[in-house]
Amino acid sequence: MLPAPAVVTPFRAPSHTYGPGHRGVDLGGAPGVPVLAARAGTVVFAGPVGGRDLVSVLHDDGLRTTYEPVQPVVETGAVIRAGEVIGLLQPGHAGCVAQSCLHWGVRRDRNEYLDPLVLLRPPRVRLLPVPIPWPDG
């Protein structure tokens, strides 16, 4: 979504697999704004689940991002680029205090949810001391 939306509800990891928490972030927006893919990948689902439309994208590293409530403009099986429009934000996310909220989630495997905001942060580079003498090998 452009411009960068405000975080309305932050990620709160559950204390155990099925415990309470907030398994994503809610980003404030307005109905009808375009929703952009955070990263390149393959659309593995685009359509309704439990009365809400969503788009789910599988990335090359095995992470899966999910966006809802989003009216999809992509179809299951589509290969998408980072920043590509995948849908339009819909109103109606429960607990949203803004006009509309995008619930954006990221998971690894079936039950390991991650804070999606880490996908937006630049990678950290660490330099380690060089051993002297350099080991052969």
mmCIF file of N, CA, C and O in Angstrom, residues 13-48:
data_model
loop_
_atom_site.group_PDB
_atom_site.id
_atom_site.type_symbol
_atom_site.label_atom_id
_atom_site.label_comp_id
_atom_site.label_asym_id
_atom_site.label_seq_id
_atom_site.Cartn_x
_atom_site.Cartn_y
_atom_site.Cartn_z
ATOM 1 N N ALA A 13 3.520 -12.412 19.253
ATOM 2 C CA ALA A 13 3.698 -13.859 19.129
ATOM 3 C C ALA A 13 2.948 -14.578 20.241
ATOM 4 O O ALA A 13 2.960 -14.135 21.391
ATOM 5 N N PRO A 14 2.304 -15.690 19.916
ATOM 6 C CA PRO A 14 1.655 -16.483 20.969
ATOM 7 C C PRO A 14 2.716 -17.165 21.824
ATOM 8 O O PRO A 14 3.824 -17.433 21.366
ATOM 9 N N SER A 15 2.376 -17.446 23.077
ATOM 10 C CA SER A 15 3.338 -18.102 23.971
ATOM 11 C C SER A 15 3.517 -19.573 23.617
ATOM 12 O O SER A 15 4.521 -20.186 23.978
ATOM 13 N N HIS A 16 2.540 -20.172 22.939
ATOM 14 C CA HIS A 16 2.660 -21.534 22.428
ATOM 15 C C HIS A 16 1.846 -21.633 21.145
ATOM 16 O O HIS A 16 1.091 -20.715 20.797
ATOM 17 N N THR A 17 1.976 -22.719 20.420
ATOM 18 C CA THR A 17 1.422 -22.858 19.075
ATOM 19 C C THR A 17 -0.034 -22.411 18.957
ATOM 20 O O THR A 17 -0.397 -21.723 18.021
ATOM 21 N N TYR A 18 -0.875 -22.805 19.917
ATOM 22 C CA TYR A 18 -2.298 -22.485 19.804
ATOM 23 C C TYR A 18 -2.746 -21.427 20.808
ATOM 24 O O TYR A 18 -3.928 -21.248 21.037
ATOM 25 N N GLY A 19 -1.793 -20.701 21.387
ATOM 26 C CA GLY A 19 -2.103 -19.681 22.375
ATOM 27 C C GLY A 19 -2.582 -18.382 21.742
ATOM 28 O O GLY A 19 -2.499 -18.186 20.527
ATOM 29 N N PRO A 20 -3.086 -17.478 22.585
ATOM 30 C CA PRO A 20 -3.539 -16.180 22.071
ATOM 31 C C PRO A 20 -2.357 -15.330 21.610
ATOM 32 O O PRO A 20 -1.239 -15.477 22.096
ATOM 33 N N GLY A 21 -2.618 -14.460 20.691
ATOM 34 C CA GLY A 21 -1.601 -13.552 20.165
ATOM 35 C C GLY A 21 -2.182 -12.846 18.952
ATOM 36 O O GLY A 21 -3.362 -12.982 18.639
ATOM 37 N N HIS A 22 -1.357 -12.105 18.278
ATOM 38 C CA HIS A 22 -1.759 -11.455 17.030
ATOM 39 C C HIS A 22 -0.731 -11.855 16.003
ATOM 40 O O HIS A 22 0.386 -11.345 15.994
ATOM 41 N N ARG A 23 -1.085 -12.791 15.142
ATOM 42 C CA ARG A 23 -0.149 -13.453 14.233
ATOM 43 C C ARG A 23 0.040 -12.682 12.933
ATOM 44 O O ARG A 23 -0.037 -13.232 11.845
ATOM 45 N N GLY A 24 0.299 -11.416 13.050
ATOM 46 C CA GLY A 24 0.522 -10.537 11.915
ATOM 47 C C GLY A 24 0.472 -9.105 12.394
ATOM 48 O O GLY A 24 0.521 -8.848 13.597
ATOM 49 N N VAL A 25 0.401 -8.178 11.463
ATOM 50 C CA VAL A 25 0.219 -6.769 11.803
ATOM 51 C C VAL A 25 -1.009 -6.266 11.066
ATOM 52 O O VAL A 25 -1.351 -6.763 9.995
ATOM 53 N N ASP A 26 -1.697 -5.294 11.673
ATOM 54 C CA ASP A 26 -2.796 -4.614 10.998
ATOM 55 C C ASP A 26 -2.286 -3.246 10.570
ATOM 56 O O ASP A 26 -1.774 -2.480 11.400
ATOM 57 N N LEU A 27 -2.408 -2.970 9.285
ATOM 58 C CA LEU A 27 -1.934 -1.721 8.710
ATOM 59 C C LEU A 27 -3.136 -0.888 8.295
ATOM 60 O O LEU A 27 -4.015 -1.383 7.568
ATOM 61 N N GLY A 28 -3.189 0.362 8.749
ATOM 62 C CA GLY A 28 -4.314 1.232 8.440
ATOM 63 C C GLY A 28 -4.330 1.650 6.981
ATOM 64 O O GLY A 28 -3.280 1.838 6.371
ATOM 65 N N GLY A 29 -5.522 1.767 6.424
ATOM 66 C CA GLY A 29 -5.654 2.176 5.037
ATOM 67 C C GLY A 29 -7.063 2.648 4.747
ATOM 68 O O GLY A 29 -7.846 2.889 5.660
ATOM 69 N N ALA A 30 -7.379 2.766 3.486
ATOM 70 C CA ALA A 30 -8.709 3.179 3.044
ATOM 71 C C ALA A 30 -9.242 2.124 2.083
ATOM 72 O O ALA A 30 -8.469 1.521 1.334
ATOM 73 N N PRO A 31 -10.541 1.901 2.102
ATOM 74 C CA PRO A 31 -11.105 0.917 1.173
ATOM 75 C C PRO A 31 -10.743 1.232 -0.272
ATOM 76 O O PRO A 31 -10.755 2.386 -0.691
ATOM 77 N N GLY A 32 -10.371 0.189 -0.995
ATOM 78 C CA GLY A 32 -10.071 0.341 -2.418
ATOM 79 C C GLY A 32 -8.632 0.641 -2.762
ATOM 80 O O GLY A 32 -8.280 0.626 -3.950
ATOM 81 N N VAL A 33 -7.768 0.910 -1.760
ATOM 82 C CA VAL A 33 -6.367 1.183 -2.102
ATOM 83 C C VAL A 33 -5.697 -0.109 -2.564
ATOM 84 O O VAL A 33 -6.022 -1.200 -2.087
ATOM 85 N N PRO A 34 -4.760 -0.001 -3.515
ATOM 86 C CA PRO A 34 -4.058 -1.193 -3.980
ATOM 87 C C PRO A 34 -3.174 -1.785 -2.885
ATOM 88 O O PRO A 34 -2.536 -1.060 -2.121
ATOM 89 N N VAL A 35 -3.151 -3.104 -2.815
ATOM 90 C CA VAL A 35 -2.287 -3.835 -1.892
ATOM 91 C C VAL A 35 -1.178 -4.455 -2.734
ATOM 92 O O VAL A 35 -1.447 -5.115 -3.740
ATOM 93 N N LEU A 36 0.076 -4.223 -2.309
ATOM 94 C CA LEU A 36 1.241 -4.659 -3.071
ATOM 95 C C LEU A 36 1.896 -5.864 -2.408
ATOM 96 O O LEU A 36 1.933 -5.972 -1.189
ATOM 97 N N ALA A 37 2.436 -6.750 -3.217
ATOM 98 C CA ALA A 37 3.167 -7.909 -2.706
ATOM 99 C C ALA A 37 4.460 -7.433 -2.054
ATOM 100 O O ALA A 37 5.191 -6.626 -2.627
ATOM 101 N N ALA A 38 4.734 -7.942 -0.861
ATOM 102 C CA ALA A 38 5.954 -7.554 -0.152
ATOM 103 C C ALA A 38 7.198 -8.113 -0.832
ATOM 104 O O ALA A 38 8.260 -7.488 -0.808
ATOM 105 N N ARG A 39 7.060 -9.298 -1.436
ATOM 106 C CA ARG A 39 8.187 -9.973 -2.074
ATOM 107 C C ARG A 39 7.679 -10.746 -3.285
ATOM 108 O O ARG A 39 6.486 -10.995 -3.404
ATOM 109 N N ALA A 40 8.592 -11.160 -4.137
ATOM 110 C CA ALA A 40 8.238 -11.987 -5.285
ATOM 111 C C ALA A 40 7.829 -13.370 -4.809
ATOM 112 O O ALA A 40 8.272 -13.835 -3.749
ATOM 113 N N GLY A 41 6.983 -14.029 -5.585
ATOM 114 C CA GLY A 41 6.572 -15.373 -5.234
ATOM 115 C C GLY A 41 5.461 -15.873 -6.134
ATOM 116 O O GLY A 41 5.186 -15.302 -7.187
ATOM 117 N N THR A 42 4.819 -16.941 -5.682
ATOM 118 C CA THR A 42 3.715 -17.562 -6.417
ATOM 119 C C THR A 42 2.453 -17.471 -5.579
ATOM 120 O O THR A 42 2.471 -17.828 -4.392
ATOM 121 N N VAL A 43 1.375 -17.004 -6.175
ATOM 122 C CA VAL A 43 0.091 -16.923 -5.478
ATOM 123 C C VAL A 43 -0.404 -18.354 -5.270
ATOM 124 O O VAL A 43 -0.612 -19.091 -6.238
ATOM 125 N N VAL A 44 -0.556 -18.750 -4.008
ATOM 126 C CA VAL A 44 -1.032 -20.102 -3.709
ATOM 127 C C VAL A 44 -2.511 -20.116 -3.345
ATOM 128 O O VAL A 44 -3.129 -21.173 -3.308
ATOM 129 N N PHE A 45 -3.081 -18.940 -3.087
ATOM 130 C CA PHE A 45 -4.525 -18.847 -2.864
ATOM 131 C C PHE A 45 -4.958 -17.406 -3.078
ATOM 132 O O PHE A 45 -4.287 -16.479 -2.641
ATOM 133 N N ALA A 46 -6.106 -17.248 -3.743
ATOM 134 C CA ALA A 46 -6.709 -15.932 -3.930
ATOM 135 C C ALA A 46 -8.215 -16.128 -3.975
ATOM 136 O O ALA A 46 -8.740 -16.687 -4.936
ATOM 137 N N GLY A 47 -8.891 -15.740 -2.900
ATOM 138 C CA GLY A 47 -10.334 -15.912 -2.865
ATOM 139 C C GLY A 47 -10.870 -15.853 -1.451
ATOM 140 O O GLY A 47 -10.168 -15.452 -0.526
ATOM 141 N N PRO A 48 -12.115 -16.280 -1.263
ATOM 142 C CA PRO A 48 -12.750 -16.173 0.053
ATOM 143 C C PRO A 48 -12.410 -17.337 0.993
ATOM 144 O O PRO A 48 -12.287 -18.479 0.557
#
